[in-house]
PDB file of C-alpha atoms in Angstrom:
ATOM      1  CA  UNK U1251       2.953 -17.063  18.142  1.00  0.00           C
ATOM      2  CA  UNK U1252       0.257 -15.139  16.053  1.00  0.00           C
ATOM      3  CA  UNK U1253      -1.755 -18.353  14.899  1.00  0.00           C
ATOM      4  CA  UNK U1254      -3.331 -17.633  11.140  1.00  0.00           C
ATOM      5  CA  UNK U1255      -6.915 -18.789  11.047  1.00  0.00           C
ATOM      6  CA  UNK U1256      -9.946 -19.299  13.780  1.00  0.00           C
ATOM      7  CA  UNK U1257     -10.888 -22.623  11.470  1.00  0.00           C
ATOM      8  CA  UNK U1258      -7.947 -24.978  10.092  1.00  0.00           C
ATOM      9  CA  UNK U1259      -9.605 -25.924   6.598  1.00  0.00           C
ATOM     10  CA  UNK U1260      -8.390 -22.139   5.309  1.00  0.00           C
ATOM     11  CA  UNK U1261      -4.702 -22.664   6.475  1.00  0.00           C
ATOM     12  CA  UNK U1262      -3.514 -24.856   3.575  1.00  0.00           C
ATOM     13  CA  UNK U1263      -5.200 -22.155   0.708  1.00  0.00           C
ATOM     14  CA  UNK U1264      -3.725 -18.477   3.136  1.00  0.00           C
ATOM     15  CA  UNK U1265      -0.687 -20.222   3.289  1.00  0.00           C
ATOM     16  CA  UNK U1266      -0.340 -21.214  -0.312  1.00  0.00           C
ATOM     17  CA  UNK U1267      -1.585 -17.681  -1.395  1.00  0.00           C
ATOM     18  CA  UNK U1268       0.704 -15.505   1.163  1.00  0.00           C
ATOM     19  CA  UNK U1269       3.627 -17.577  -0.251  1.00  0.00           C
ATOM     20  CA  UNK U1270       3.093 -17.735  -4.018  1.00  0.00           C
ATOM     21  CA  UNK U1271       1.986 -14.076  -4.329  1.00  0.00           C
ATOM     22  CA  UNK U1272       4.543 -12.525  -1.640  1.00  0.00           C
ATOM     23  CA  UNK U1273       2.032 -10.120  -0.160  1.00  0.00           C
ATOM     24  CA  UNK U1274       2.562  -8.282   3.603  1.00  0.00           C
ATOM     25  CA  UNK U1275      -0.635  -8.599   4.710  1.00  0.00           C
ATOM     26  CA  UNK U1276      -3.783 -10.843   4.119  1.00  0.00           C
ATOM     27  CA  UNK U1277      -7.332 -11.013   6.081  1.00  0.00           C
ATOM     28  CA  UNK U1278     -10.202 -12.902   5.082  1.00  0.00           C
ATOM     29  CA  UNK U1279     -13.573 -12.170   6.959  1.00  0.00           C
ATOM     30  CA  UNK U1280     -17.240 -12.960   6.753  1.00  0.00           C
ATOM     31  CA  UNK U1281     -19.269 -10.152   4.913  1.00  0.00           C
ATOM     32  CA  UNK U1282     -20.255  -9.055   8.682  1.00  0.00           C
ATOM     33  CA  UNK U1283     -16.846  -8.044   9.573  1.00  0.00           C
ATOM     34  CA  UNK U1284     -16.247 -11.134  11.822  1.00  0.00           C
ATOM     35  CA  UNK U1285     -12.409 -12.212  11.014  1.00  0.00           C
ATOM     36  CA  UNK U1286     -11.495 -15.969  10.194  1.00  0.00           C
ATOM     37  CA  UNK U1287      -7.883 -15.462   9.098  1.00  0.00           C
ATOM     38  CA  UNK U1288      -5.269 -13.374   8.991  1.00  0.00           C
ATOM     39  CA  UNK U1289      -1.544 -13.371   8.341  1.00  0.00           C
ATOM     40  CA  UNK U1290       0.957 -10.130   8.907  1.00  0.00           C
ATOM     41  CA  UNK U1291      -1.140  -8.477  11.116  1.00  0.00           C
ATOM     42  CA  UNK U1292       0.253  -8.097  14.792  1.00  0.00           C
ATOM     43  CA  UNK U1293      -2.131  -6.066  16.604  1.00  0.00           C
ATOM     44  CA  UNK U1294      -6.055  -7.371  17.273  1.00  0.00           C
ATOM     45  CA  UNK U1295      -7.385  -3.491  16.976  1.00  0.00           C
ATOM     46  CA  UNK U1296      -5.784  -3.270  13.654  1.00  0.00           C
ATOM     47  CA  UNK U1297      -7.700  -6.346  12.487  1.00  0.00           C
ATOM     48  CA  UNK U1298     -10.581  -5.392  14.009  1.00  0.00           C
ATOM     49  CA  UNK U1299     -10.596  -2.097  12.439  1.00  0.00           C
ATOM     50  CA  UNK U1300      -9.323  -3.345   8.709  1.00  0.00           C
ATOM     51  CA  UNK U1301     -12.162  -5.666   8.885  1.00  0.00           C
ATOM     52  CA  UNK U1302     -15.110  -3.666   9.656  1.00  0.00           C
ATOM     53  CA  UNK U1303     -13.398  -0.953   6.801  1.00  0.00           C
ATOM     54  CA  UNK U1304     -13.334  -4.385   4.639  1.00  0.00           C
ATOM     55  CA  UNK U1305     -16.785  -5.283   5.124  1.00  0.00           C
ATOM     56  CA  UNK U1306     -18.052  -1.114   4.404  1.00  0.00           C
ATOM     57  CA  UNK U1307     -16.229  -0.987   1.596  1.00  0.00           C
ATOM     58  CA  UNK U1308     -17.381  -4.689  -0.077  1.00  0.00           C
ATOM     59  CA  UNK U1309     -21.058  -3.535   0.658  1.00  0.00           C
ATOM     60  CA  UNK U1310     -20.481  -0.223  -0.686  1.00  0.00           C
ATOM     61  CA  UNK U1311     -18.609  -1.618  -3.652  1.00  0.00           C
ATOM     62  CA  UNK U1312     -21.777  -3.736  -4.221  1.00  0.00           C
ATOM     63  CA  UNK U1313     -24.139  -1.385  -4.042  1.00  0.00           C
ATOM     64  CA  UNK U1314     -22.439   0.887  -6.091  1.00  0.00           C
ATOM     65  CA  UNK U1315     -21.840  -1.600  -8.998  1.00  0.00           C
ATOM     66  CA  UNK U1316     -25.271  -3.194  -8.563  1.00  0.00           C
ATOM     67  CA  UNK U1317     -26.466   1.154  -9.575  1.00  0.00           C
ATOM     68  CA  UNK U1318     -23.808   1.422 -11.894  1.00  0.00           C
ATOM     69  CA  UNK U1319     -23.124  -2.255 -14.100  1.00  0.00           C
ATOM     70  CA  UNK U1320     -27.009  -3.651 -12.755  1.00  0.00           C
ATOM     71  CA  UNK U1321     -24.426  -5.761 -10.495  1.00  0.00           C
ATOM     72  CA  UNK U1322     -21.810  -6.194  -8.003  1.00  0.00           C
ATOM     73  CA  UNK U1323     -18.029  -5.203  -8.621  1.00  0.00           C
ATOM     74  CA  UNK U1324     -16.242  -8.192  -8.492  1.00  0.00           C
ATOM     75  CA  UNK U1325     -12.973  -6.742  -6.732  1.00  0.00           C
ATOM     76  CA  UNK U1326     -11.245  -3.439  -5.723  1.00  0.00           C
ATOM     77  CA  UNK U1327      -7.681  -2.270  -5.832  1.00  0.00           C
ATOM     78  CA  UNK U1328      -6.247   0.385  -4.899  1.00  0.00           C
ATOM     79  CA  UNK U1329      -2.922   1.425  -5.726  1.00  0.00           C
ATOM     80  CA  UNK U1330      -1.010   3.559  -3.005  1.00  0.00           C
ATOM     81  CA  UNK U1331       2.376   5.483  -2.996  1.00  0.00           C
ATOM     82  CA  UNK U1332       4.351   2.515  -2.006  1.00  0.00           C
ATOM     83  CA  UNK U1333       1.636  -0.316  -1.038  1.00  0.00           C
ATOM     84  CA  UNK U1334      -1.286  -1.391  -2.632  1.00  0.00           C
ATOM     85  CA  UNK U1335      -4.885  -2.724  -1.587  1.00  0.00           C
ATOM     86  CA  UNK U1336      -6.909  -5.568  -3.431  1.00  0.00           C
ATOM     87  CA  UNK U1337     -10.528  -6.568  -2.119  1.00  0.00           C
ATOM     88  CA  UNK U1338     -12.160  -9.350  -3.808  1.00  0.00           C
ATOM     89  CA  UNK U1339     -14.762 -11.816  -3.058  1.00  0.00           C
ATOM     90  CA  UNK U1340     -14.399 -15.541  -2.374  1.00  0.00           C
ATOM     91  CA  UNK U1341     -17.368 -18.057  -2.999  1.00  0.00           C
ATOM     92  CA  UNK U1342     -17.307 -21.305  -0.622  1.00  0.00           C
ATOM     93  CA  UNK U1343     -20.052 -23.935   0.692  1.00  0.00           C
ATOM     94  CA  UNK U1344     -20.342 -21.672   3.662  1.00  0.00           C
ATOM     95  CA  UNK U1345     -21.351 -18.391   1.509  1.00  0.00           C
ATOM     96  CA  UNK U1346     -19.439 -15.235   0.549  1.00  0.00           C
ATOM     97  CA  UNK U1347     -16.364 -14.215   2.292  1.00  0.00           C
ATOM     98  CA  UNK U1348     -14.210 -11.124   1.973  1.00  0.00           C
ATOM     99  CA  UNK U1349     -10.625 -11.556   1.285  1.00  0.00           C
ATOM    100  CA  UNK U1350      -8.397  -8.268   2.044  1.00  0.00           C
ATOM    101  CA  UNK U1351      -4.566  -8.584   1.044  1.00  0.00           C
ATOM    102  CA  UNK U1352      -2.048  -5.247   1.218  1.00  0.00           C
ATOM    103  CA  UNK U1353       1.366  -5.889  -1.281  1.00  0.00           C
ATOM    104  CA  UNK U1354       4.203  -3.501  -2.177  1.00  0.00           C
ATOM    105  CA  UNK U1355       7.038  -3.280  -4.914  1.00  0.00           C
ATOM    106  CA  UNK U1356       7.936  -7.161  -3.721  1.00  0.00           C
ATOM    107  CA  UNK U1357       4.691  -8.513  -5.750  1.00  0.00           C
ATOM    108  CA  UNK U1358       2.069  -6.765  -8.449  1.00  0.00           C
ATOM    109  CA  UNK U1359      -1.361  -6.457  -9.169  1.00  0.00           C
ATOM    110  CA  UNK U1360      -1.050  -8.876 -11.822  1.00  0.00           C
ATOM    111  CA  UNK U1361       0.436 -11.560  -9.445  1.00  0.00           C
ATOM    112  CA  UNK U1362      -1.836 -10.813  -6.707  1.00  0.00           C
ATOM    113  CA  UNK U1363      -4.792 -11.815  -8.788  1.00  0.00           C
ATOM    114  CA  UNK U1364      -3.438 -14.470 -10.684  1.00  0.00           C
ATOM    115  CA  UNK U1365      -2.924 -16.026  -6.974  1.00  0.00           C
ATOM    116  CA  UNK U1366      -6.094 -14.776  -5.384  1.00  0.00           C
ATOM    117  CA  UNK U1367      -8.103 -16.547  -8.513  1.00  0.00           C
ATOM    118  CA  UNK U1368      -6.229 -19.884  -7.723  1.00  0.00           C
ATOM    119  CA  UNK U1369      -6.909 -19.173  -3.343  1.00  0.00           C
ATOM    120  CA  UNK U1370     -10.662 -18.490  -4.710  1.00  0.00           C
ATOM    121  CA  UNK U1371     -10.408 -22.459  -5.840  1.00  0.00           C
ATOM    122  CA  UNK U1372      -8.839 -23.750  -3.131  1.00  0.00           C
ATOM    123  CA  UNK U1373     -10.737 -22.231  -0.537  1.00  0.00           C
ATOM    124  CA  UNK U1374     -14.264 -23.441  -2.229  1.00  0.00           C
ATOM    125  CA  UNK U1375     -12.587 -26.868  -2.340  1.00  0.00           C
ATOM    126  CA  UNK U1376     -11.553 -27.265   1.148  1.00  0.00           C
ATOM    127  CA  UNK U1377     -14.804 -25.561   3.037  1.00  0.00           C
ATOM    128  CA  UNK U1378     -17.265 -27.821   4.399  1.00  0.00           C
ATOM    129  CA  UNK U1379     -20.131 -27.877   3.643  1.00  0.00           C
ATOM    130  CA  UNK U1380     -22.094 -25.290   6.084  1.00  0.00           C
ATOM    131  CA  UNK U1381     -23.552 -26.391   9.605  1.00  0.00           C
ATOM    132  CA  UNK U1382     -27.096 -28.122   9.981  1.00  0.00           C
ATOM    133  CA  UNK U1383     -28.617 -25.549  11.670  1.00  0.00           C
ATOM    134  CA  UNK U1384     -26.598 -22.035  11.723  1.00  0.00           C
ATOM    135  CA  UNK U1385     -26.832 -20.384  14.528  1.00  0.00           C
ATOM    136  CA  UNK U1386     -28.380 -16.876  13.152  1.00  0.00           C
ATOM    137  CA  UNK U1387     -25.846 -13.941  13.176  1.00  0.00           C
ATOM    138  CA  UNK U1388     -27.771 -11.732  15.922  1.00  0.00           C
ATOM    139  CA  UNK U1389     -26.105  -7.890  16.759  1.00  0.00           C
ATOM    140  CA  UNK U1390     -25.736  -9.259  20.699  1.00  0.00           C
ATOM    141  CA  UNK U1391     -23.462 -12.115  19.606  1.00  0.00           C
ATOM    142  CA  UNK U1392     -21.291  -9.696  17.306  1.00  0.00           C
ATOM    143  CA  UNK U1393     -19.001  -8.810  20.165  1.00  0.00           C
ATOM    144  CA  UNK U1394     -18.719 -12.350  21.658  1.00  0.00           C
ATOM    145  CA  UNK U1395     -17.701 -13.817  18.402  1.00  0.00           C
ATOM    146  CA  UNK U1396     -14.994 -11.156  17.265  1.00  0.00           C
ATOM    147  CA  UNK U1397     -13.431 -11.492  20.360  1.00  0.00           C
ATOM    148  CA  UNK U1398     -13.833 -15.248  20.372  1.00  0.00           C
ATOM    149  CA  UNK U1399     -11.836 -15.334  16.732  1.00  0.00           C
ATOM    150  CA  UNK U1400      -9.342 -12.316  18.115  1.00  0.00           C
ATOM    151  CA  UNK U1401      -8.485 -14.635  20.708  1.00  0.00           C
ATOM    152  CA  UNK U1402      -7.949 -17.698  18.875  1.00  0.00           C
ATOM    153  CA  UNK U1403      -5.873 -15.972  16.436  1.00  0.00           C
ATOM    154  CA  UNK U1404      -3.534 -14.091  18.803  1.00  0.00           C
ATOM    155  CA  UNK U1405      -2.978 -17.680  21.008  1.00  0.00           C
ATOM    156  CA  UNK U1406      -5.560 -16.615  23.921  1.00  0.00           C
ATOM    157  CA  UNK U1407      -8.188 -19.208  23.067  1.00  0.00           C
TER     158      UNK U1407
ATOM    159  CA  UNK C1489      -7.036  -1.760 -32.612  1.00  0.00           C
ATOM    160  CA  UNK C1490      -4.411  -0.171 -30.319  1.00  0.00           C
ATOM    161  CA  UNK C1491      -1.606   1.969 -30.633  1.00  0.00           C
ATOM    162  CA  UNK C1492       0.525  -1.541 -29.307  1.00  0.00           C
ATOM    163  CA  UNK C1493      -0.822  -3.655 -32.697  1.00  0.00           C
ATOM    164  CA  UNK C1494       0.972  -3.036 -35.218  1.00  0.00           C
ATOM    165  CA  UNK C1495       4.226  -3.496 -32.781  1.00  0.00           C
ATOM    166  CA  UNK C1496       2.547  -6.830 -31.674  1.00  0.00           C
ATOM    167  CA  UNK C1497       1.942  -7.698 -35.463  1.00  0.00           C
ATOM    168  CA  UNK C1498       5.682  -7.333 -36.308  1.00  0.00           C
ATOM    169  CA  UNK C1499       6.563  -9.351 -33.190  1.00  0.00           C
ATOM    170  CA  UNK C1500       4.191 -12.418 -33.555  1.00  0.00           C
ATOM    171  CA  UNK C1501       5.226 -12.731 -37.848  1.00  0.00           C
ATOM    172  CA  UNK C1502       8.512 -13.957 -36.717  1.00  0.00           C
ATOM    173  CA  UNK C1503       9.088 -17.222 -37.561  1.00  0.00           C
ATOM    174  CA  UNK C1504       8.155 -19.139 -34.349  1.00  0.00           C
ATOM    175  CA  UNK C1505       6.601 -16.749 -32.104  1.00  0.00           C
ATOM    176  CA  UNK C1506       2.797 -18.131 -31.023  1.00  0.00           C
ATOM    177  CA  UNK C1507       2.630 -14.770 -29.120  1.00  0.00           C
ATOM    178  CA  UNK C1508       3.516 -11.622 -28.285  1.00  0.00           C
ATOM    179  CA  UNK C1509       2.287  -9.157 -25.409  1.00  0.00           C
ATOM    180  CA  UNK C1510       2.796  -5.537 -24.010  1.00  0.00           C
ATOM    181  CA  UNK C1511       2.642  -5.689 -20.371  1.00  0.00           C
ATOM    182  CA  UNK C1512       2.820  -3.137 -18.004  1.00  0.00           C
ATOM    183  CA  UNK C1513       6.026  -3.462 -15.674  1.00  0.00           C
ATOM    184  CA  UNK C1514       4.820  -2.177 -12.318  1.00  0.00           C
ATOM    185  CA  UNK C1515       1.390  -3.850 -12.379  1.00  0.00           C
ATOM    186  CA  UNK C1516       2.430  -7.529 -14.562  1.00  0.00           C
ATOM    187  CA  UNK C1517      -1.118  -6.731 -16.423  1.00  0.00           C
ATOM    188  CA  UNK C1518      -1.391  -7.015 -20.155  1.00  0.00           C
ATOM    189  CA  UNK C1519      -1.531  -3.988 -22.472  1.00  0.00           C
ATOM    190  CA  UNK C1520      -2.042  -5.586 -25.188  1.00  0.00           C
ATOM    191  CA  UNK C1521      -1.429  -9.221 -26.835  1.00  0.00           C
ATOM    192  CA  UNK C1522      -1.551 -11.309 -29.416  1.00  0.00           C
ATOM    193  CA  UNK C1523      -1.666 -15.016 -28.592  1.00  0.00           C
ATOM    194  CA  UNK C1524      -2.662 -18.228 -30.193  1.00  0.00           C
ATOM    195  CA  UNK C1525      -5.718 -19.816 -28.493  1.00  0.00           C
ATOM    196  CA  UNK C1526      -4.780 -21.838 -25.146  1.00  0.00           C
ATOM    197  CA  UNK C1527      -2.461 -19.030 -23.691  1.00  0.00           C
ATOM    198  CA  UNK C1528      -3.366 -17.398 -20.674  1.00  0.00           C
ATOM    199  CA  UNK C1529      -2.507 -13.992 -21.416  1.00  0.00           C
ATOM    200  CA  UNK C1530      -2.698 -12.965 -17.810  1.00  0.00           C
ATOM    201  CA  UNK C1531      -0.741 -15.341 -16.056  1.00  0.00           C
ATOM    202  CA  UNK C1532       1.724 -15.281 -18.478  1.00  0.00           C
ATOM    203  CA  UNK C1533       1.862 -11.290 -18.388  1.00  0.00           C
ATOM    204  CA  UNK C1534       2.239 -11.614 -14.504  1.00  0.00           C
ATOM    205  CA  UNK C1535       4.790 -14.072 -13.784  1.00  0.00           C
ATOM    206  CA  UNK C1536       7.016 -12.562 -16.730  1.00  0.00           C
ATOM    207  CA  UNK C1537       6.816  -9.138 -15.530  1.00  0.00           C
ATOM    208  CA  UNK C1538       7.682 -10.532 -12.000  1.00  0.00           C
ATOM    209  CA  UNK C1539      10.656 -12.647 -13.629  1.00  0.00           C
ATOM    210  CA  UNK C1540      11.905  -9.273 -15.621  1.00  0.00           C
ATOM    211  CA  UNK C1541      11.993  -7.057 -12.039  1.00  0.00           C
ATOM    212  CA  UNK C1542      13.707 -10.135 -10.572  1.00  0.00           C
ATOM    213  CA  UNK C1543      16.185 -10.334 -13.202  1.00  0.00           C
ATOM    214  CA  UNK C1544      16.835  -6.545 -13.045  1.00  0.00           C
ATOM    215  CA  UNK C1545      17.193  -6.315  -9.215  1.00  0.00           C
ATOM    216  CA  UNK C1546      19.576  -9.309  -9.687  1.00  0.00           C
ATOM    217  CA  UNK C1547      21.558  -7.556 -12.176  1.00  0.00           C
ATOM    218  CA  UNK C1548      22.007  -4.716 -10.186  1.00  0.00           C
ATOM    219  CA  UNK C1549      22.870  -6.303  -7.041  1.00  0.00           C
ATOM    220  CA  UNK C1550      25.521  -7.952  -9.140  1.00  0.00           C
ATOM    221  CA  UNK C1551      27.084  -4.630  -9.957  1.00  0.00           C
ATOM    222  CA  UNK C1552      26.085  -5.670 -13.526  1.00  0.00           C
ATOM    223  CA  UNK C1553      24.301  -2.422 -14.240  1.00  0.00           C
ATOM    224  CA  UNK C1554      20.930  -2.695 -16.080  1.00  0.00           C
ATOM    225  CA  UNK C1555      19.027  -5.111 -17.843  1.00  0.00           C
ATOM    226  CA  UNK C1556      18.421  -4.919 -21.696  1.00  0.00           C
ATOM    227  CA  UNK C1557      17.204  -8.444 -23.172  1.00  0.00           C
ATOM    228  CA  UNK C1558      16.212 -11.572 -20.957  1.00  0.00           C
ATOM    229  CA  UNK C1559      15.734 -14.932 -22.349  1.00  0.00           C
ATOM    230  CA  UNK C1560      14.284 -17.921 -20.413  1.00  0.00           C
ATOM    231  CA  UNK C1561      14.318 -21.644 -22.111  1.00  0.00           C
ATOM    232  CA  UNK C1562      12.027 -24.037 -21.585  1.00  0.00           C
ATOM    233  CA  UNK C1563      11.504 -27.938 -21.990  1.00  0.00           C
ATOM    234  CA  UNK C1564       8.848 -26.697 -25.633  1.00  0.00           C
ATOM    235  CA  UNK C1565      10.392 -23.090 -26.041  1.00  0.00           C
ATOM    236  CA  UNK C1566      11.418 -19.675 -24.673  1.00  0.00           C
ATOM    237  CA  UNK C1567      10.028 -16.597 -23.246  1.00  0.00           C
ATOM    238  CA  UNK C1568      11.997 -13.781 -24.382  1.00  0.00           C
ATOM    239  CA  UNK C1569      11.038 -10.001 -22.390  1.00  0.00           C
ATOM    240  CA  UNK C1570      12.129  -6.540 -23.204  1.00  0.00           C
ATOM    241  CA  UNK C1571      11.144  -3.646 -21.853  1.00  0.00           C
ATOM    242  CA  UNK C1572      11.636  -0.557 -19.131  1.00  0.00           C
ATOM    243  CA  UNK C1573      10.120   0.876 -16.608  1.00  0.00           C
ATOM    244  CA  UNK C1574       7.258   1.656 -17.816  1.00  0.00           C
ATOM    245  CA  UNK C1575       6.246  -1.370 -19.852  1.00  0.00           C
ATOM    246  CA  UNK C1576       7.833  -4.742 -20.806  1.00  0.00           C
ATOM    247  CA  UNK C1577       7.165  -6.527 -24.259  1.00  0.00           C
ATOM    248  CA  UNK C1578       6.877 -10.620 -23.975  1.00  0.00           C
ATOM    249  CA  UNK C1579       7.450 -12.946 -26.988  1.00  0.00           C
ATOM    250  CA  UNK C1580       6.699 -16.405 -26.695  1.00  0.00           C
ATOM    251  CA  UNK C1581       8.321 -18.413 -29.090  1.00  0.00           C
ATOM    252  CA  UNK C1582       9.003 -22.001 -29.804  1.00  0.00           C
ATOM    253  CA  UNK C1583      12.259 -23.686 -29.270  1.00  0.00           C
ATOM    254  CA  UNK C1584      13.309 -23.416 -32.875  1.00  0.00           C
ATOM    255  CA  UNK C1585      12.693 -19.657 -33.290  1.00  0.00           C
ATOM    256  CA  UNK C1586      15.257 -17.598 -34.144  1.00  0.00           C
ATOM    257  CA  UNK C1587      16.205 -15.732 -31.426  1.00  0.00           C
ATOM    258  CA  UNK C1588      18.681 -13.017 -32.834  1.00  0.00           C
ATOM    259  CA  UNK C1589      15.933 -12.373 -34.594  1.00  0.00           C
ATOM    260  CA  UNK C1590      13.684 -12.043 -31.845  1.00  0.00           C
ATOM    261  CA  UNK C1591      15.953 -10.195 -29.875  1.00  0.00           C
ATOM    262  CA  UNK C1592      16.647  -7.366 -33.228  1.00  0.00           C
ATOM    263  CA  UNK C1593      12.786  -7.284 -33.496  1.00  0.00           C
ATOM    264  CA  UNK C1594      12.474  -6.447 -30.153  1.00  0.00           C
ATOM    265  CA  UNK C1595      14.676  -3.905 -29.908  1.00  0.00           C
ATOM    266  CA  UNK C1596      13.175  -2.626 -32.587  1.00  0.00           C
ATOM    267  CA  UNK C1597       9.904  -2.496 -30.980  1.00  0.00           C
ATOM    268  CA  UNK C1598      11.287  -1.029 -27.391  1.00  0.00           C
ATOM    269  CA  UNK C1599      12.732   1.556 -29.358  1.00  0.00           C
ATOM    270  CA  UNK C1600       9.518   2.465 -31.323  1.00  0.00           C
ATOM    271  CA  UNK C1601       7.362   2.155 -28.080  1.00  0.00           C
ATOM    272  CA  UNK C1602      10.221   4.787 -26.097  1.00  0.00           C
TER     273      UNK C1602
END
């Protein structure tokens, strides 16, 4: 059983969201590209690559609103042949995350962030608040921590 | 001003109607509205345009062919959606409206829209 989240407090707001707005596929991941929950994805190499394409694009999206509007885009859709992307930003006590979600004919842009705006709530209401003393994202723990979430999503914690 | 006002205009005289909206069917994001102050143009746009796709694939699973007018009633009034594949035309109304009117109105404005 593909288990949703590495941390329990975003169940409750994924599950909502995946329900109300009908999408296929959902990941939300911290602005480095480490994953914290997912839901339709099967394979671990497919999250890991949709999240470090998540995270390029967000900064990218940033920077290029931040040259273009003097700040940062607030979300990105994209609107394929038969499914369509939506990258947004959620605010919580912990910081920024990146929420990715993939829909087809079954839902609609206009659904999708109608939802996301309510997930945006509930996912600032139920983070705690962050830890103490964070331990400090360093490049050599990258690797240790991907697989560490990988695992607990895909039931080999 | 868009090319949409003038349609939204006619719609949201009617006796009854607090609001009117063009939508875009695919997407369930507002064209164009014309709302009274408290309506969430957006969420209504969305969940209608979902409703209208629902109600179409229903009617077609049904054998029933396609869908011209839909009318939803509510505890304080009725959503009433027009529209084709392209875009969908909303009317909120109040529970007292007129709604052969409505309906003739919208037709009216689905046709001038086609």
């Amino acid at each position: 059983m593909i288990k949703a989240t590495v941390e329990p407090w975003i169940e409750e707001p994924l599950r909502t969201f995946v329900t109300d707005a009908g999408v296929s596929l959902a990941l939300l991941l911290h602005p480095n590209g480490q994953v914290l929950a997912q839901y339709g994805f099967s394979r671990a190499i497919d999250i890991m690559s949709a999240c470090a394409l998540a995270a390029a694009i967000h900064v990218s999206a940033n920077e290029l609103g931040r040259q273009l509007e003097g700040k940062p885009f607030s979300g990105m859709h994209h609107a394929g042949k038969e499914r369509q992307v939506f990258l947004a930003e959620a605010q919580t006590k912990r910081g920024p995350y990146i929420f990715l979600t993939v829909f087809d004919e079954a839902s609609s842009l206009g659904l999708v962030r109608m939802y996301f705006d309510e997930f945006r709530v509930n996912l600032a209401k139920a983070s705690p608040p962050p830890p103490d003393a964070p331990e400090p994202m360093l490049s050599e723990n990258f690797e240790r921590e991907l697989n560490r979430n990988l695992a607990a999503l895909f039931g080999r914690a | 001003m868009s090319d949409f006002t003038a349609v939204l205009d006619s719609l949201t005289r009617q006796r009854g109607v607090r609001g009117s909206l063009v939508v875009s069917a695919e997407d369930g994001i507002p064209v164009d509205s014309n709302l009274q102050f408290g309506q969430d143009g957006n969420r209504v746009a969305a969940l209608a345009a979902s409703l209208y796709r629902k109600a179409r694939k229903s009617a077609q699973a049904a054998g029933l062919g396609g869908t011209g007018f839909m009318q939803l009633e509510a505890e304080t009034g009725r959503l009433c959606v027009i529209g084709g594949d392209e875009i969908i035309l909303v009317v909120v109304a109040e529970r007292t409206a007129n709604v052969g009117l409505i309906r003739v109105e919208l037709l009216r404005a689905a046709e001038s829209l086609a």
